[in-house]
PDB file of C-alpha atoms in Angstrom:
ATOM      1  CA  MET C   1      -4.733  22.347   9.965  1.00 66.00           C
ATOM      2  CA  GLY C   2      -8.388  22.620   9.220  1.00 88.00           C
ATOM      3  CA  THR C   3     -11.024  19.873   7.562  1.00 95.00           C
ATOM      4  CA  TRP C   4     -13.361  19.939   5.120  1.00 94.00           C
ATOM      5  CA  ILE C   5     -15.927  17.510   3.200  1.00 96.00           C
ATOM      6  CA  LYS C   6     -15.270  16.219  -0.294  1.00 95.00           C
ATOM      7  CA  GLU C   7     -17.998  14.278  -2.457  1.00 95.00           C
ATOM      8  CA  THR C   8     -17.166  12.093  -5.198  1.00 94.00           C
ATOM      9  CA  ASP C   9     -19.160   9.181  -7.439  1.00 92.00           C
ATOM     10  CA  ASN C  10     -18.464   6.808  -5.219  1.00 92.00           C
ATOM     11  CA  ALA C  11     -18.028   8.293  -1.182  1.00 93.00           C
ATOM     12  CA  ILE C  12     -18.140  11.178   0.838  1.00 95.00           C
ATOM     13  CA  TYR C  13     -14.786  12.059   2.662  1.00 95.00           C
ATOM     14  CA  LEU C  14     -13.340  14.189   5.180  1.00 95.00           C
ATOM     15  CA  MET C  15     -10.408  15.647   4.362  1.00 96.00           C
ATOM     16  CA  GLN C  16      -7.309  17.674   5.570  1.00 93.00           C
ATOM     17  CA  GLY C  17      -4.142  18.489   3.449  1.00 88.00           C
ATOM     18  CA  GLY C  18      -5.568  16.607   0.519  1.00 89.00           C
ATOM     19  CA  TYR C  19      -5.809  13.120   1.776  1.00 93.00           C
ATOM     20  CA  TYR C  20      -8.826  11.923   3.693  1.00 94.00           C
ATOM     21  CA  LEU C  21      -8.817  11.348   7.474  1.00 92.00           C
ATOM     22  CA  SER C  22     -12.473   9.039   7.054  1.00 93.00           C
ATOM     23  CA  LYS C  23     -14.519   7.780   4.499  1.00 93.00           C
ATOM     24  CA  ILE C  24     -18.238   6.844   3.733  1.00 92.00           C
ATOM     25  CA  SER C  25     -18.856   4.737   0.728  1.00 92.00           C
ATOM     26  CA  LYS C  26     -22.032   4.975  -1.393  1.00 91.00           C
ATOM     27  CA  TYR C  27     -23.691   2.283  -2.509  1.00 88.00           C
ATOM     28  CA  PRO C  28     -26.173   1.270  -5.595  1.00 90.00           C
ATOM     29  CA  SER C  29     -29.756   2.175  -4.704  1.00 89.00           C
ATOM     30  CA  LYS C  30     -32.004  -1.419  -4.548  1.00 87.00           C
ATOM     31  CA  ASN C  31     -35.129   0.462  -6.150  1.00 89.00           C
ATOM     32  CA  ASN C  32     -33.487   2.685  -8.724  1.00 89.00           C
ATOM     33  CA  PRO C  33     -29.845   1.487 -10.483  1.00 81.00           C
ATOM     34  CA  GLU C  34     -29.676   5.519 -11.058  1.00 84.00           C
ATOM     35  CA  GLU C  35     -29.357   6.508  -7.308  1.00 90.00           C
ATOM     36  CA  LYS C  36     -26.505   5.609  -4.948  1.00 90.00           C
ATOM     37  CA  ILE C  37     -27.170   5.712  -1.418  1.00 89.00           C
ATOM     38  CA  LEU C  38     -25.173   6.131   1.808  1.00 85.00           C
ATOM     39  CA  ASN C  39     -25.258   6.097   5.787  1.00 85.00           C
ATOM     40  CA  ILE C  40     -25.070   9.446   6.685  1.00 83.00           C
ATOM     41  CA  ARG C  41     -24.625   8.478  10.653  1.00 83.00           C
ATOM     42  CA  GLY C  42     -20.583   8.199  10.549  1.00 81.00           C
ATOM     43  CA  ILE C  43     -20.671  12.300   9.386  1.00 89.00           C
ATOM     44  CA  GLN C  44     -21.639  12.738  13.085  1.00 88.00           C
ATOM     45  CA  SER C  45     -18.656  12.217  14.476  1.00 88.00           C
ATOM     46  CA  TRP C  46     -17.132  14.788  11.947  1.00 94.00           C
ATOM     47  CA  PHE C  47     -18.680  17.828  13.377  1.00 93.00           C
ATOM     48  CA  THR C  48     -17.588  16.795  17.052  1.00 91.00           C
ATOM     49  CA  ARG C  49     -13.950  17.673  16.136  1.00 90.00           C
ATOM     50  CA  ASP C  50     -12.431  20.520  17.336  1.00 90.00           C
ATOM     51  CA  ASP C  51     -11.246  21.147  13.742  1.00 92.00           C
ATOM     52  CA  ALA C  52     -15.208  20.386  12.589  1.00 93.00           C
ATOM     53  CA  PRO C  53     -15.299  20.990   8.737  1.00 94.00           C
ATOM     54  CA  ARG C  54     -16.940  24.174   7.594  1.00 92.00           C
ATOM     55  CA  GLY C  55     -17.162  23.789   3.531  1.00 94.00           C
ATOM     56  CA  MET C  56     -17.523  21.232   0.967  1.00 94.00           C
ATOM     57  CA  THR C  57     -16.810  20.476  -2.509  1.00 94.00           C
ATOM     58  CA  VAL C  58     -18.135  18.242  -4.863  1.00 94.00           C
ATOM     59  CA  SER C  59     -16.268  16.524  -7.809  1.00 92.00           C
ATOM     60  CA  PRO C  60     -18.315  14.220 -10.264  1.00 90.00           C
ATOM     61  CA  GLY C  61     -16.424  12.320 -12.300  1.00 88.00           C
ATOM     62  CA  GLY C  62     -13.006  13.206 -10.335  1.00 87.00           C
ATOM     63  CA  GLU C  63     -10.528  11.246  -8.849  1.00 90.00           C
ATOM     64  CA  GLU C  64     -10.639   9.726  -5.498  1.00 92.00           C
ATOM     65  CA  PRO C  65      -8.706  10.873  -2.527  1.00 94.00           C
ATOM     66  CA  LEU C  66      -5.879   8.842  -1.007  1.00 93.00           C
ATOM     67  CA  PRO C  67      -5.982   8.157   2.701  1.00 92.00           C
ATOM     68  CA  LEU C  68      -3.689  10.203   4.950  1.00 88.00           C
ATOM     69  CA  PRO C  69      -0.092   8.722   5.339  1.00 85.00           C
ATOM     70  CA  PRO C  70       1.059   7.394   7.995  1.00 78.00           C
ATOM     71  CA  PRO C  71       3.660   9.817  10.000  1.00 71.00           C
ATOM     72  CA  PRO C  72       7.375   9.101   8.866  1.00 64.00           C
ATOM     73  CA  PRO C  73       9.231   6.477  10.731  1.00 58.00           C
ATOM     74  CA  LYS C  74      11.467   7.356  13.349  1.00 55.00           C
ATOM     75  CA  SER C  75      15.128   8.062  12.309  1.00 54.00           C
ATOM     76  CA  SER C  76      16.320   4.944  13.788  1.00 72.00           C
ATOM     77  CA  VAL C  77      14.141   2.669  10.869  1.00 79.00           C
ATOM     78  CA  ARG C  78      16.666   1.618   8.366  1.00 90.00           C
ATOM     79  CA  ARG C  79      16.133   2.736   5.011  1.00 94.00           C
ATOM     80  CA  ILE C  80      16.633   0.851   1.664  1.00 96.00           C
ATOM     81  CA  SER C  81      18.894   2.198  -0.925  1.00 96.00           C
ATOM     82  CA  ASP C  82      17.673   4.475  -3.878  1.00 96.00           C
ATOM     83  CA  GLU C  83      18.867   1.175  -5.762  1.00 95.00           C
ATOM     84  CA  GLY C  84      16.461  -0.982  -3.820  1.00 95.00           C
ATOM     85  CA  VAL C  85      13.561   1.574  -4.450  1.00 96.00           C
ATOM     86  CA  PHE C  86      14.673   1.431  -8.344  1.00 96.00           C
ATOM     87  CA  LEU C  87      14.776  -2.418  -8.045  1.00 92.00           C
ATOM     88  CA  ILE C  88      11.114  -2.627  -6.834  1.00 94.00           C
ATOM     89  CA  LYS C  89       9.628  -0.396  -9.411  1.00 96.00           C
ATOM     90  CA  SER C  90      11.169  -2.137 -12.422  1.00 92.00           C
ATOM     91  CA  PHE C  91       9.919  -5.410 -10.735  1.00 90.00           C
ATOM     92  CA  GLU C  92       6.570  -4.332 -10.038  1.00 91.00           C
ATOM     93  CA  GLY C  93       6.225  -2.039 -13.258  1.00 93.00           C
ATOM     94  CA  LEU C  94       3.855   1.214 -13.183  1.00 97.00           C
ATOM     95  CA  ARG C  95       0.057   0.755 -13.232  1.00 97.00           C
ATOM     96  CA  LEU C  96      -2.262   3.872 -13.118  1.00 97.00           C
ATOM     97  CA  LYS C  97      -5.482   2.225 -13.243  1.00 97.00           C
ATOM     98  CA  ALA C  98      -6.472  -0.622 -10.939  1.00 96.00           C
ATOM     99  CA  TYR C  99      -5.696  -4.383 -12.102  1.00 96.00           C
ATOM    100  CA  GLN C 100      -5.927  -7.798 -10.744  1.00 95.00           C
ATOM    101  CA  ASP C 101      -2.927  -9.303 -10.517  1.00 88.00           C
ATOM    102  CA  ALA C 102      -2.010 -13.052 -11.086  1.00 79.00           C
ATOM    103  CA  VAL C 103      -3.796 -14.345  -7.948  1.00 81.00           C
ATOM    104  CA  GLY C 104      -6.763 -12.133  -8.601  1.00 89.00           C
ATOM    105  CA  ILE C 105      -5.642  -9.368  -5.843  1.00 91.00           C
ATOM    106  CA  TRP C 106      -6.927  -6.022  -6.883  1.00 96.00           C
ATOM    107  CA  THR C 107      -3.588  -3.676  -7.564  1.00 96.00           C
ATOM    108  CA  ILE C 108      -2.443  -0.178  -8.676  1.00 97.00           C
ATOM    109  CA  GLY C 109       0.903   1.723  -9.075  1.00 97.00           C
ATOM    110  CA  TYR C 110       4.120   0.298  -8.163  1.00 97.00           C
ATOM    111  CA  GLY C 111       2.346  -3.156  -6.796  1.00 94.00           C
ATOM    112  CA  THR C 112      -0.035  -1.639  -4.205  1.00 96.00           C
ATOM    113  CA  THR C 113      -2.918  -3.616  -3.088  1.00 94.00           C
ATOM    114  CA  GLN C 114      -3.906  -1.977   0.188  1.00 92.00           C
ATOM    115  CA  GLY C 115      -7.107   0.241  -0.387  1.00 91.00           C
ATOM    116  CA  VAL C 116      -7.267  -0.984  -3.882  1.00 95.00           C
ATOM    117  CA  THR C 117     -10.888  -1.137  -5.412  1.00 94.00           C
ATOM    118  CA  PRO C 118     -12.383  -1.947  -9.076  1.00 94.00           C
ATOM    119  CA  GLY C 119     -12.026   0.951 -11.574  1.00 94.00           C
ATOM    120  CA  MET C 120      -9.677   2.907  -9.117  1.00 95.00           C
ATOM    121  CA  GLU C 121      -7.242   5.377 -10.830  1.00 96.00           C
ATOM    122  CA  ILE C 122      -4.230   7.218  -9.614  1.00 96.00           C
ATOM    123  CA  THR C 123      -1.715  10.015 -11.194  1.00 96.00           C
ATOM    124  CA  GLN C 124       2.128   8.902 -11.108  1.00 96.00           C
ATOM    125  CA  THR C 125       2.428  11.456  -8.465  1.00 95.00           C
ATOM    126  CA  GLN C 126       0.010   9.354  -6.260  1.00 96.00           C
ATOM    127  CA  ALA C 127       1.655   6.127  -6.906  1.00 96.00           C
ATOM    128  CA  GLU C 128       5.098   7.382  -5.863  1.00 96.00           C
ATOM    129  CA  GLN C 129       3.291   8.395  -2.702  1.00 96.00           C
ATOM    130  CA  LEU C 130       1.691   4.725  -2.242  1.00 96.00           C
ATOM    131  CA  LEU C 131       5.114   3.027  -3.216  1.00 97.00           C
ATOM    132  CA  ARG C 132       7.110   4.915  -0.279  1.00 96.00           C
ATOM    133  CA  ARG C 133       3.938   4.627   2.410  1.00 96.00           C
ATOM    134  CA  ASP C 134       4.226   0.736   1.508  1.00 96.00           C
ATOM    135  CA  VAL C 135       8.108   1.002   1.292  1.00 97.00           C
ATOM    136  CA  ASN C 136       8.201   2.348   4.719  1.00 95.00           C
ATOM    137  CA  LYS C 137       5.829  -0.390   6.365  1.00 96.00           C
ATOM    138  CA  PHE C 138       8.627  -3.124   4.876  1.00 97.00           C
ATOM    139  CA  GLU C 139      11.740  -1.276   6.133  1.00 97.00           C
ATOM    140  CA  GLN C 140      10.094  -1.495   9.691  1.00 95.00           C
ATOM    141  CA  ALA C 141       8.726  -5.342   9.627  1.00 96.00           C
ATOM    142  CA  VAL C 142      12.019  -6.157   8.201  1.00 97.00           C
ATOM    143  CA  GLN C 143      14.335  -4.620  11.036  1.00 96.00           C
ATOM    144  CA  GLU C 144      12.168  -5.825  13.946  1.00 95.00           C
ATOM    145  CA  ALA C 145      12.466  -9.496  12.353  1.00 96.00           C
ATOM    146  CA  LEU C 146      15.971  -9.235  12.415  1.00 96.00           C
ATOM    147  CA  GLN C 147      18.554 -10.648  14.749  1.00 94.00           C
ATOM    148  CA  VAL C 148      21.829 -10.299  13.179  1.00 92.00           C
ATOM    149  CA  SER C 149      23.634  -7.541  11.443  1.00 92.00           C
ATOM    150  CA  ILE C 150      23.602  -7.342   7.589  1.00 93.00           C
ATOM    151  CA  ASN C 151      24.876  -4.955   5.124  1.00 94.00           C
ATOM    152  CA  ASP C 152      23.070  -2.359   3.365  1.00 95.00           C
ATOM    153  CA  ASN C 153      22.566  -4.144   0.034  1.00 94.00           C
ATOM    154  CA  GLN C 154      21.389  -7.110   1.894  1.00 94.00           C
ATOM    155  CA  PHE C 155      18.712  -5.089   4.044  1.00 96.00           C
ATOM    156  CA  SER C 156      17.762  -3.800   0.914  1.00 96.00           C
ATOM    157  CA  ALA C 157      17.280  -6.751  -1.147  1.00 92.00           C
ATOM    158  CA  LEU C 158      15.204  -8.236   2.210  1.00 95.00           C
ATOM    159  CA  VAL C 159      12.962  -5.285   2.096  1.00 96.00           C
ATOM    160  CA  SER C 160      12.295  -5.634  -1.920  1.00 93.00           C
ATOM    161  CA  PHE C 161      11.516  -9.212  -1.175  1.00 90.00           C
ATOM    162  CA  THR C 162       9.067  -8.488   1.804  1.00 93.00           C
ATOM    163  CA  TYR C 163       7.649  -6.022  -0.730  1.00 93.00           C
ATOM    164  CA  ASN C 164       6.624  -8.321  -2.766  1.00 87.00           C
ATOM    165  CA  VAL C 165       5.866 -11.514  -0.593  1.00 86.00           C
ATOM    166  CA  GLY C 166       4.303  -9.343   2.765  1.00 89.00           C
ATOM    167  CA  SER C 167       5.411  -9.217   6.133  1.00 94.00           C
ATOM    168  CA  GLY C 168       3.683 -12.110   7.320  1.00 93.00           C
ATOM    169  CA  ALA C 169       5.141 -14.511   4.985  1.00 90.00           C
ATOM    170  CA  PHE C 170       8.445 -12.870   5.508  1.00 93.00           C
ATOM    171  CA  ARG C 171       8.460 -13.319   9.268  1.00 96.00           C
ATOM    172  CA  SER C 172       7.627 -17.224   8.955  1.00 94.00           C
ATOM    173  CA  SER C 173       9.992 -18.060   6.136  1.00 93.00           C
ATOM    174  CA  THR C 174      12.835 -20.443   6.401  1.00 93.00           C
ATOM    175  CA  LEU C 175      14.837 -17.398   4.859  1.00 94.00           C
ATOM    176  CA  LEU C 176      14.466 -15.653   7.740  1.00 96.00           C
ATOM    177  CA  ARG C 177      15.400 -18.572   9.885  1.00 96.00           C
ATOM    178  CA  LEU C 178      18.463 -19.205   8.092  1.00 95.00           C
ATOM    179  CA  LEU C 179      19.453 -15.835   8.043  1.00 95.00           C
ATOM    180  CA  ASN C 180      18.697 -15.256  11.602  1.00 95.00           C
ATOM    181  CA  GLN C 181      21.131 -18.510  12.667  1.00 95.00           C
ATOM    182  CA  ASN C 182      23.692 -16.640  10.567  1.00 91.00           C
ATOM    183  CA  ASP C 183      23.625 -19.094   7.557  1.00 93.00           C
ATOM    184  CA  ILE C 184      23.913 -16.067   4.816  1.00 90.00           C
ATOM    185  CA  GLN C 185      23.795 -18.880   2.017  1.00 92.00           C
ATOM    186  CA  GLY C 186      21.390 -20.855   3.269  1.00 91.00           C
ATOM    187  CA  ALA C 187      19.185 -17.654   3.374  1.00 91.00           C
ATOM    188  CA  ALA C 188      20.482 -16.772  -0.007  1.00 88.00           C
ATOM    189  CA  ASP C 189      19.491 -20.080  -1.600  1.00 90.00           C
ATOM    190  CA  GLN C 190      15.970 -19.697  -0.277  1.00 90.00           C
ATOM    191  CA  PHE C 191      15.312 -16.528  -2.553  1.00 85.00           C
ATOM    192  CA  PRO C 192      14.707 -18.642  -5.973  1.00 83.00           C
ATOM    193  CA  ARG C 193      12.082 -20.878  -4.140  1.00 81.00           C
ATOM    194  CA  TRP C 194       9.758 -17.946  -3.894  1.00 78.00           C
ATOM    195  CA  ASN C 195       8.592 -17.646  -7.523  1.00 65.00           C
ATOM    196  CA  ARG C 196       5.120 -19.071  -7.641  1.00 58.00           C
ATOM    197  CA  ALA C 197       1.616 -17.339  -6.823  1.00 51.00           C
ATOM    198  CA  GLY C 198      -1.631 -19.323  -7.168  1.00 48.00           C
ATOM    199  CA  GLY C 199       0.408 -22.598  -7.446  1.00 50.00           C
ATOM    200  CA  ARG C 200       1.934 -21.187 -10.132  1.00 57.00           C
ATOM    201  CA  ILE C 201       5.404 -20.867 -11.259  1.00 54.00           C
ATOM    202  CA  LEU C 202       5.798 -16.678 -12.492  1.00 50.00           C
ATOM    203  CA  ALA C 203       8.571 -15.704 -14.709  1.00 52.00           C
ATOM    204  CA  GLY C 204       8.234 -12.106 -12.950  1.00 51.00           C
ATOM    205  CA  LEU C 205       8.934 -13.826  -9.671  1.00 49.00           C
ATOM    206  CA  THR C 206      11.892 -16.101 -10.856  1.00 53.00           C
ATOM    207  CA  ARG C 207      13.592 -12.896 -12.755  1.00 56.00           C
ATOM    208  CA  ARG C 208      13.216 -11.347  -9.112  1.00 54.00           C
TER     209      ARG C 208
END
């Protein structure tokens, strides 16, 4: 599959199949606020590829493209249930324009934070793609951290939990330690403790 270059108001992208492989951001000019500048040195490597770009599109006011998703996880990676994905969606809600969450992190879609910038807007289809990308990552994180056998509902609950708190917090949690000691009830009792953000109890986290 070939590559091409896309220019938007905020950046220049090396594109492939509708996603970008590389990005060079534009920055406001210090001398003229009406202009933006970028460092074109990074573009040189784009033309040393075997599939070097031969065309370019310019999209003033257009949507910023999404990064190329990671390859699908190997089939050995356990999957969250459809009900688990539905719960993540219901807890997170859908926002198609970037916003700051309770602790000031820029967020979009169904709670996606990676690569989100102020003013960013996406479509619902893109939100679904970002959700699947993030869920894949947390499915793998949960599977790698588990040392005991659990059922599908328990696995889905842990993926939803990790989607919210992050892989690092899950790996270092008392919840995981108790679960890996086969203390199922003790681990379950840990869930209500994760209802704070920025030191404040949030009703949405308590409900989750």
